[in-house]
Every structure is written in C-alpha cells, then in structure tokens.
PDB file of C-alpha atoms in Angstrom:
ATOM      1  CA  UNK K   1      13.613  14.315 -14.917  1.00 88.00           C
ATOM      2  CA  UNK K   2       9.966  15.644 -14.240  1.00 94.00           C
ATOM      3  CA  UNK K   3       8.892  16.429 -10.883  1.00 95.00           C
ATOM      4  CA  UNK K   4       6.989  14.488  -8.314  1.00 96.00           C
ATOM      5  CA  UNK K   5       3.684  16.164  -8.581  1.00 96.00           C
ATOM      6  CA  UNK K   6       4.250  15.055 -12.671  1.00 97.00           C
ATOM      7  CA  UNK K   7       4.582  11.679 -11.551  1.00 97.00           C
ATOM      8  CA  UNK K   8       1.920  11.725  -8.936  1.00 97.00           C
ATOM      9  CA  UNK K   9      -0.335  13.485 -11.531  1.00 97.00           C
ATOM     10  CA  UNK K  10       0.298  10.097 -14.081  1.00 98.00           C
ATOM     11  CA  UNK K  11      -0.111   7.792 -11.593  1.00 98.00           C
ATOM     12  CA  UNK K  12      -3.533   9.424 -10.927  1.00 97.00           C
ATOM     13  CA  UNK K  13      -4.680   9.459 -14.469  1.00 98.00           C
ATOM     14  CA  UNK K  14      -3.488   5.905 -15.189  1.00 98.00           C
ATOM     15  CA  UNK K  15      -5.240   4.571 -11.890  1.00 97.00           C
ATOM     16  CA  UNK K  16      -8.921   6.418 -13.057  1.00 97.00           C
ATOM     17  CA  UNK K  17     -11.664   3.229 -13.257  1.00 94.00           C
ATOM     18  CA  UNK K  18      -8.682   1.037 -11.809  1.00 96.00           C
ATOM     19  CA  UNK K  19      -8.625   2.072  -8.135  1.00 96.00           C
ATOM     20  CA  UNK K  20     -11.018  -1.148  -6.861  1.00 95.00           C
ATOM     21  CA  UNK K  21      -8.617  -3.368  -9.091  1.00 95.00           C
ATOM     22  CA  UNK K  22      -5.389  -2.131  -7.756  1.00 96.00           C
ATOM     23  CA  UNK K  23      -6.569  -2.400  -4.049  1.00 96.00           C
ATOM     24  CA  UNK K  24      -8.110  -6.066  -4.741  1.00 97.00           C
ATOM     25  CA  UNK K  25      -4.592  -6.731  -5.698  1.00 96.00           C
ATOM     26  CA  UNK K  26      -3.301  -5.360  -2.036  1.00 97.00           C
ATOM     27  CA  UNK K  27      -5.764  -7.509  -0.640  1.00 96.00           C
ATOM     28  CA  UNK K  28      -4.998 -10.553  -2.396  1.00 96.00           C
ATOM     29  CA  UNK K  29      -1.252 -10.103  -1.704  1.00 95.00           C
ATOM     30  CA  UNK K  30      -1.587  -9.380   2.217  1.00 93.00           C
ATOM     31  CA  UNK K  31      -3.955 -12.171   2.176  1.00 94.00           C
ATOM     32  CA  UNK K  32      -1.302 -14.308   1.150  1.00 93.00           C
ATOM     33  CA  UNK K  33       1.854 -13.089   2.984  1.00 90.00           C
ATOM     34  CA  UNK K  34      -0.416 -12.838   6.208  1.00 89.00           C
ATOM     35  CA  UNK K  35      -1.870 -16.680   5.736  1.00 88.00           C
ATOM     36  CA  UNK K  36       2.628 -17.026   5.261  1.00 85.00           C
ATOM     37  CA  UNK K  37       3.122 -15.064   8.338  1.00 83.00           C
ATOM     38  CA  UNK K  38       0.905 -17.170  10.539  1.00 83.00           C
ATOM     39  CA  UNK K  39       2.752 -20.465   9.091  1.00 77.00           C
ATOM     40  CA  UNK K  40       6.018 -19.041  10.135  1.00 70.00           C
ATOM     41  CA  UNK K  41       4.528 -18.274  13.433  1.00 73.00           C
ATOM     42  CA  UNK K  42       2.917 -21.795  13.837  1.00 69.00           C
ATOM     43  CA  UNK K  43       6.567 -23.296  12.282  1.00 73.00           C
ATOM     44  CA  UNK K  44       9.632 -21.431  12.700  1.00 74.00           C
ATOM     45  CA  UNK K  45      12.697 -22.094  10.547  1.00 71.00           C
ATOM     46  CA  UNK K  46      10.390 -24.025   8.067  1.00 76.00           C
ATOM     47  CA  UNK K  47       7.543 -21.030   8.037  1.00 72.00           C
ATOM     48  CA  UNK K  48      10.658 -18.570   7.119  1.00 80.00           C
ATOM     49  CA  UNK K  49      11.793 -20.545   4.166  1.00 83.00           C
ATOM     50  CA  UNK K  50       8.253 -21.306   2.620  1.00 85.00           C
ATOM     51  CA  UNK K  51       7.939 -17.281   2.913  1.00 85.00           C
ATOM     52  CA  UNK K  52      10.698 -16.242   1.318  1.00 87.00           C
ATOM     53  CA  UNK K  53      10.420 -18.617  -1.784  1.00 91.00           C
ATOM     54  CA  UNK K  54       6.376 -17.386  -2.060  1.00 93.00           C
ATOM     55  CA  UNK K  55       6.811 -13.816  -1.120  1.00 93.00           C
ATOM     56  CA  UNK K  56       9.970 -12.661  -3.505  1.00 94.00           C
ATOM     57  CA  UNK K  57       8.171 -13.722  -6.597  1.00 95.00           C
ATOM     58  CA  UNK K  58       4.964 -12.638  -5.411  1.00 96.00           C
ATOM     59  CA  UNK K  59       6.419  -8.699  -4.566  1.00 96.00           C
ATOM     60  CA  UNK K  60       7.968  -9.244  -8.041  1.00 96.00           C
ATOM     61  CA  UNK K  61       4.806  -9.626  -9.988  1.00 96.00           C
ATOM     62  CA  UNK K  62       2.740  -6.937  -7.410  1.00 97.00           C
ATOM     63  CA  UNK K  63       5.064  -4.147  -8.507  1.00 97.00           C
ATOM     64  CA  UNK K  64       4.783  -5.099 -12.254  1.00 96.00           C
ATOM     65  CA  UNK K  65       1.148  -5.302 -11.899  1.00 97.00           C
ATOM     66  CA  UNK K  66       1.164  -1.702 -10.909  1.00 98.00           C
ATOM     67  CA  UNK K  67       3.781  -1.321 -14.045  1.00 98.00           C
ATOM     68  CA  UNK K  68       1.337  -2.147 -15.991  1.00 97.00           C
ATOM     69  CA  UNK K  69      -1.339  -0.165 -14.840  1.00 97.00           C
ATOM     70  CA  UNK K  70       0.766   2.547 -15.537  1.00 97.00           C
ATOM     71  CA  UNK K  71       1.441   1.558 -18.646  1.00 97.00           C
ATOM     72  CA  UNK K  72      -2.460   0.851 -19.531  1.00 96.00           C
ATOM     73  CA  UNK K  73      -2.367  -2.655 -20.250  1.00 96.00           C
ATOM     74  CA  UNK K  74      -4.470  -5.022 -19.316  1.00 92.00           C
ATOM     75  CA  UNK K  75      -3.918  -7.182 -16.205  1.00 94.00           C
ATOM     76  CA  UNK K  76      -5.556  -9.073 -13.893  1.00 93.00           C
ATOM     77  CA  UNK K  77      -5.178  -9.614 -10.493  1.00 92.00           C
ATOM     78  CA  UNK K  78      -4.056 -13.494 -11.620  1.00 93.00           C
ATOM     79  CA  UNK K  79      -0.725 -11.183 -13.144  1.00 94.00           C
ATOM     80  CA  UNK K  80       0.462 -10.954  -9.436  1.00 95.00           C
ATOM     81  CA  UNK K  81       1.720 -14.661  -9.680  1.00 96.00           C
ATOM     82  CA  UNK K  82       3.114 -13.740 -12.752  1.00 95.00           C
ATOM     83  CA  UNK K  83       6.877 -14.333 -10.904  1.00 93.00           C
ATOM     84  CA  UNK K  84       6.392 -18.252 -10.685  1.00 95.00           C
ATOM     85  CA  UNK K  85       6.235 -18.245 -14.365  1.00 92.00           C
ATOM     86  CA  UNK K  86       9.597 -17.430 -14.568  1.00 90.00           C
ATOM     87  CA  UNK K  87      10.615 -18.735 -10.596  1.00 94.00           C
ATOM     88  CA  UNK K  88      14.472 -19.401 -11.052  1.00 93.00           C
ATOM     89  CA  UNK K  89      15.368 -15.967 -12.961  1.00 93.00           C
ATOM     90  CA  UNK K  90      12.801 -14.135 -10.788  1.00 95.00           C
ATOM     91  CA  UNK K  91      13.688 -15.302  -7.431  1.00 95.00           C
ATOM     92  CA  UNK K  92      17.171 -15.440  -7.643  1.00 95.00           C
ATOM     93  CA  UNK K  93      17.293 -11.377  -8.430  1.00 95.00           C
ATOM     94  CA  UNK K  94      14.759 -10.487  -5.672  1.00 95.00           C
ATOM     95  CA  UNK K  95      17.248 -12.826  -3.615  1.00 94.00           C
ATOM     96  CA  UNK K  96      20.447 -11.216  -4.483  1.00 94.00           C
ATOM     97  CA  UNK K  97      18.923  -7.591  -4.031  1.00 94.00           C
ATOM     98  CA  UNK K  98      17.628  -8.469  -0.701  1.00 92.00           C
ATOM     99  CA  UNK K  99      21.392 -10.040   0.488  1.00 93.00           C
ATOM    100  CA  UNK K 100      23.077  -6.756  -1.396  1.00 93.00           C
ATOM    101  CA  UNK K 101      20.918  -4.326   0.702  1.00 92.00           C
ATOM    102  CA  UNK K 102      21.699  -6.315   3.411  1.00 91.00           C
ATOM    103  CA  UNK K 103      25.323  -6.748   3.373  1.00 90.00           C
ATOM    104  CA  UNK K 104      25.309  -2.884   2.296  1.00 89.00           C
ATOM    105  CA  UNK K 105      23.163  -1.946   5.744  1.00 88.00           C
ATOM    106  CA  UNK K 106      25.451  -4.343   8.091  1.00 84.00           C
ATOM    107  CA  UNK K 107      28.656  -2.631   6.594  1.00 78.00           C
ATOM    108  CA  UNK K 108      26.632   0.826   7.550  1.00 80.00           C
ATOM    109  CA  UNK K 109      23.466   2.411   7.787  1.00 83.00           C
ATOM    110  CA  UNK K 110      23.177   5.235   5.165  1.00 82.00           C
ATOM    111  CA  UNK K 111      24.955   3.345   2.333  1.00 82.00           C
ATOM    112  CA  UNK K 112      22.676   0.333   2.881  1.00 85.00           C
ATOM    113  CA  UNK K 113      19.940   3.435   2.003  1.00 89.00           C
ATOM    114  CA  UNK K 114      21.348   5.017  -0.926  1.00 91.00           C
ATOM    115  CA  UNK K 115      21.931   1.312  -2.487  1.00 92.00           C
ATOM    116  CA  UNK K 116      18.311   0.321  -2.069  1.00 93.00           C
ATOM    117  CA  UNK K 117      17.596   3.260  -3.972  1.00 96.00           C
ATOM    118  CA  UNK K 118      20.145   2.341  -6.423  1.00 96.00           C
ATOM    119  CA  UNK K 119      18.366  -1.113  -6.343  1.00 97.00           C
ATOM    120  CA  UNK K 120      14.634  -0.358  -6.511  1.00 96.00           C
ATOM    121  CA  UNK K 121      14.567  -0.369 -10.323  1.00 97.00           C
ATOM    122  CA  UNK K 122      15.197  -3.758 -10.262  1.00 97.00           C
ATOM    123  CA  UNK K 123      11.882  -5.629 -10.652  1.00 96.00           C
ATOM    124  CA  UNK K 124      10.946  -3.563 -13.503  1.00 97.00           C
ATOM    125  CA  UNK K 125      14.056  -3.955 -15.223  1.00 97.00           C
ATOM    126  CA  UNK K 126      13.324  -7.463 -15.164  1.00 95.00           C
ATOM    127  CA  UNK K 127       9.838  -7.479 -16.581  1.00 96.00           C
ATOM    128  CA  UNK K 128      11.072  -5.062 -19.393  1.00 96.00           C
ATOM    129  CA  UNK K 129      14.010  -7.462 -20.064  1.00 94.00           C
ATOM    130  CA  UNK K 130      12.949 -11.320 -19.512  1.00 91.00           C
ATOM    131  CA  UNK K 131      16.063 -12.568 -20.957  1.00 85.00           C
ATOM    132  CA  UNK K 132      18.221 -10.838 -18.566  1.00 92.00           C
ATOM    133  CA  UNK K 133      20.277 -12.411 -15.303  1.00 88.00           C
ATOM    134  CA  UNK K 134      19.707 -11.283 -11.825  1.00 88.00           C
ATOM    135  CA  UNK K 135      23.613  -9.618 -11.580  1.00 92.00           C
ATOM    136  CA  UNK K 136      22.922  -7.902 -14.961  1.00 95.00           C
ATOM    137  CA  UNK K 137      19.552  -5.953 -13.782  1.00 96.00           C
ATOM    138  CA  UNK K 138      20.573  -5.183 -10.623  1.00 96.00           C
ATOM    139  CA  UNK K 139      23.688  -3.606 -12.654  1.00 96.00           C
ATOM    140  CA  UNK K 140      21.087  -2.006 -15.244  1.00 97.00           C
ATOM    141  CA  UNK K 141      18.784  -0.688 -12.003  1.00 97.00           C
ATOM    142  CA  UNK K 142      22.152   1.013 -10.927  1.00 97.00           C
ATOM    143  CA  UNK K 143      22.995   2.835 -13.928  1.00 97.00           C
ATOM    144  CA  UNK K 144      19.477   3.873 -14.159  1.00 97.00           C
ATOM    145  CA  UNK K 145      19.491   5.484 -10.822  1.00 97.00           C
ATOM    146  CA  UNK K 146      23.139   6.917 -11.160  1.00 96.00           C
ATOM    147  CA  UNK K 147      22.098  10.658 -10.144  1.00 94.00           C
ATOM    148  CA  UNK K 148      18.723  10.280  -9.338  1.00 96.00           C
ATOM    149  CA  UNK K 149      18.969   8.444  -5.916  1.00 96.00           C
ATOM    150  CA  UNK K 150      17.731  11.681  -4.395  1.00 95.00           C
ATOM    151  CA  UNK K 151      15.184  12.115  -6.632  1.00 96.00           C
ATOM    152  CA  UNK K 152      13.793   8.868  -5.446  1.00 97.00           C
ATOM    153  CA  UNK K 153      13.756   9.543  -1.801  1.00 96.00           C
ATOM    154  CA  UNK K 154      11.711  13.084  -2.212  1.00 96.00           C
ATOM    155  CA  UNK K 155       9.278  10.902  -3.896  1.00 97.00           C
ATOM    156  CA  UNK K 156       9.374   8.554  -1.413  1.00 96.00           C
ATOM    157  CA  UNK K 157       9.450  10.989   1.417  1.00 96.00           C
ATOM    158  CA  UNK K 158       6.523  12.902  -0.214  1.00 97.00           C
ATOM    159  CA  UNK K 159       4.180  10.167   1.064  1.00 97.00           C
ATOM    160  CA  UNK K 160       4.781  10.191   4.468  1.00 95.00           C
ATOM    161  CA  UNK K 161       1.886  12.786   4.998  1.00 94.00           C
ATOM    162  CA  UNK K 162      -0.642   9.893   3.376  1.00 94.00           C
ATOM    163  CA  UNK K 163       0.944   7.300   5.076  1.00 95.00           C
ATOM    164  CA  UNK K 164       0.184   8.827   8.036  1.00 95.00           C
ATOM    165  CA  UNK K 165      -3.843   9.053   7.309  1.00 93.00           C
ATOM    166  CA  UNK K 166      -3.690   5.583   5.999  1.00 93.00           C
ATOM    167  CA  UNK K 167      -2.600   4.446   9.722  1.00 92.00           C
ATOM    168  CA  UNK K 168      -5.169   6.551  11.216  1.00 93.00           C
ATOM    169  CA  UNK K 169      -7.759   4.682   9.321  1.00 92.00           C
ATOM    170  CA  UNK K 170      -6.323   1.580  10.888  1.00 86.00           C
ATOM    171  CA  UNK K 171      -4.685   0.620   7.654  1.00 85.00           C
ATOM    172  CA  UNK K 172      -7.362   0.529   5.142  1.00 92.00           C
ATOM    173  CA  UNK K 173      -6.473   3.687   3.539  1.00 94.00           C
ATOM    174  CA  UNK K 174      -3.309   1.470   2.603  1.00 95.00           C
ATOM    175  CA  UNK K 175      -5.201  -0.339  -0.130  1.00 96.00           C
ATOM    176  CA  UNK K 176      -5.008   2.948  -2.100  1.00 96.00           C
ATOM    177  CA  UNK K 177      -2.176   4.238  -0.869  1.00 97.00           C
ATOM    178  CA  UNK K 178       0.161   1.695  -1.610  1.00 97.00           C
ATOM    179  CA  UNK K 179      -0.961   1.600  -5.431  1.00 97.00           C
ATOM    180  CA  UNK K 180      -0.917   5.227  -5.722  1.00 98.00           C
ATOM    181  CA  UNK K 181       2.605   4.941  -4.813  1.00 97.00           C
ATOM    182  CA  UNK K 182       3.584   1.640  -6.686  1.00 97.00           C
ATOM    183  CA  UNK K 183       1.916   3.456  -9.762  1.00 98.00           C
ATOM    184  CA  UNK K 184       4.247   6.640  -9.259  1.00 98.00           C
ATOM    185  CA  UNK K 185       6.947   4.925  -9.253  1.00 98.00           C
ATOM    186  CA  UNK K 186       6.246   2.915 -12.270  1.00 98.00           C
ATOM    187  CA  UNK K 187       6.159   6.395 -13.837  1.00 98.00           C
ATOM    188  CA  UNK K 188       9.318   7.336 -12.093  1.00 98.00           C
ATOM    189  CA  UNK K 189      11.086   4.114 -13.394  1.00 98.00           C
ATOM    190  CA  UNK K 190      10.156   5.174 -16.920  1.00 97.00           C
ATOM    191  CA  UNK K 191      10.722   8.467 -17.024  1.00 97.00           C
ATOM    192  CA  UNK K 192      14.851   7.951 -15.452  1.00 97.00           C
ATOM    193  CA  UNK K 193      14.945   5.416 -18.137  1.00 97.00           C
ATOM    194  CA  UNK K 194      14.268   7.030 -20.597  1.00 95.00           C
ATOM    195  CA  UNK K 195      16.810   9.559 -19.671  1.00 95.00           C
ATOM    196  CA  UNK K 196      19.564   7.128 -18.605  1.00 95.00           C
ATOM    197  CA  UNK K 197      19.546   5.896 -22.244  1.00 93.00           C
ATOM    198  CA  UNK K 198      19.687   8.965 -24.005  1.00 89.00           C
ATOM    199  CA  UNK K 199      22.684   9.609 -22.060  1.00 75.00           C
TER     200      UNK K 199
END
C-alpha cells in the first residue's frame, strides 16, 4: 500500500482544472438531499421513504463521479444520477450496507466501525463490476479491505484538520473538501485493489 500523502498527492493532480466541476457536483447533490430533507420535515414517514429511495442511488453515483475523476474520464455532473440507471442492483446494495452497518453498530459500537470500513469499497466495486449482486460486492469490498481497515481510518482521520477549516468557513470550504477526499479515496480503492488481487 502507498501512503496517504501518495494518495492525497493523486487526488490533487487528478482534481487540477476539475475543482469548480467537482464542487458543482456537491452543490447539486446537497441541493437535492436538502430540497429531500425539507419534504421529510413537511411529511414525516412519507418524506423518510422518498429520501431513502432518491438519496442511496444518488450517494452511489456522487462517489463514482469522483471515481472517475480520479480515473480521468470524462463525466458530467448529469453522471451523479447515474444510480437510477441501474435502480434495483444499485439500491438494493447501498440498502443492505446501510442495514449491515447498522445491525453491526446495535450489536456494538467499535465493530459497527471496523465493518463500515470493511464496507466502504462497496460503491466502487459496483461501478467496476455492473453485473455483480449487492451480497457479492459487499463480500468483494471485504476482501479488499481485509488488512487495510486501519489504513483507511488514518486516511480518514487525516482530514479532520480540513474539516475543521471547512466549518469555520461556515461550510463552504466543504465543496472542496469533500471531493478532495472522495478523490483520495478513489485512489485508495485502487491502489488496495490492486494489491488484494495480486494476493
């Protein structure tokens, strides 16, 4: 595995002329999930369930927008609805991860942690693989992460310090923020990939 200033270094280089286009996409998306947030407010029960069926899909296709970025192909910001192409496939796995983590978190704290990490490959397993069932890439994010949990959460934890500024800028240094680390991880997906299959 490379380190997290490698990864933070790629995601860098592969965000260079894309910055505006990767926080237009954080715009668009909080645009959406806050008009979704207000309809749950206005109509609880029936607000919740519109969310979830818009917002799993729509997380789905934001994190392979930023896949892509990484991977220099071309997108646009229309490839953040990309999950209702494929709805069924794509919102049953965002589903079951969600209930997994869950189940995982009620049963107790810390393991509900270490199997979100184990879990976080997920969406990106999916894009790579668009014939594959929501059980089977969870199971492929798993073996992916098998030994590099940690890894993930230095990454993650190596943030905090620009999260931090981000909220002192009442949340607009989020719209770089977030794709600088949705980017990184992108890199961080392919480089334990790569390794987990030449294992």
């Amino acid at each position: 595995m490379q380190t997290i200033t490698q990864y933070k270094d790629q995601a860098l280089q592969s965000l260079k002329g894309k910055w505006g286009k990767g926080a237009v996409a954080i715009i668009i998306y909080y645009a959406v999930t806050g008009v979704l947030s207000l309809f749950d407010y206005a109509y609880q029960g029936l607000g919740t369930i519109i969310m979830l069926f818009v917002s799993l899909p729509l997380s789905w296709g934001l994190s392979c927008f930023f896949l892509s970025i990484s991977r220099d192909e071309e997108v646009t910001n229309g490839n953040l609805f990309d999950g209702f192409k494929e709805y069924g496939r794509i919102f049953i796995t965002m589903l079951l991860q969600g209930i997994y983590t869950v189940l995982w978190t009620l049963l107790l704290i810390v393991p509900g942690i270490i199997k979100s990490f184990s879990y976080a490959m997920t969406p990106f397993v999916l894009k790579d693989n668009p014939g594959m069932s929501g059980n089977a890439a969870i199971e492929e994010s798993m073996r992916i992460m098998d030994g590099k949990k940690m890894d993930l959460f230095m990454l993650y934890l190596s943030f905090i310090g620009w999260a931090i500024l981000a909220c002192l800028t009442l949340g607009i240094g989020f719209l770089f923020l977030i794709p600088y680390m949705e980017t990184t991880l992108a890199h961080f997906y392919a480089d334990a990939k790569e390794e987990a299959n030449s294992l």
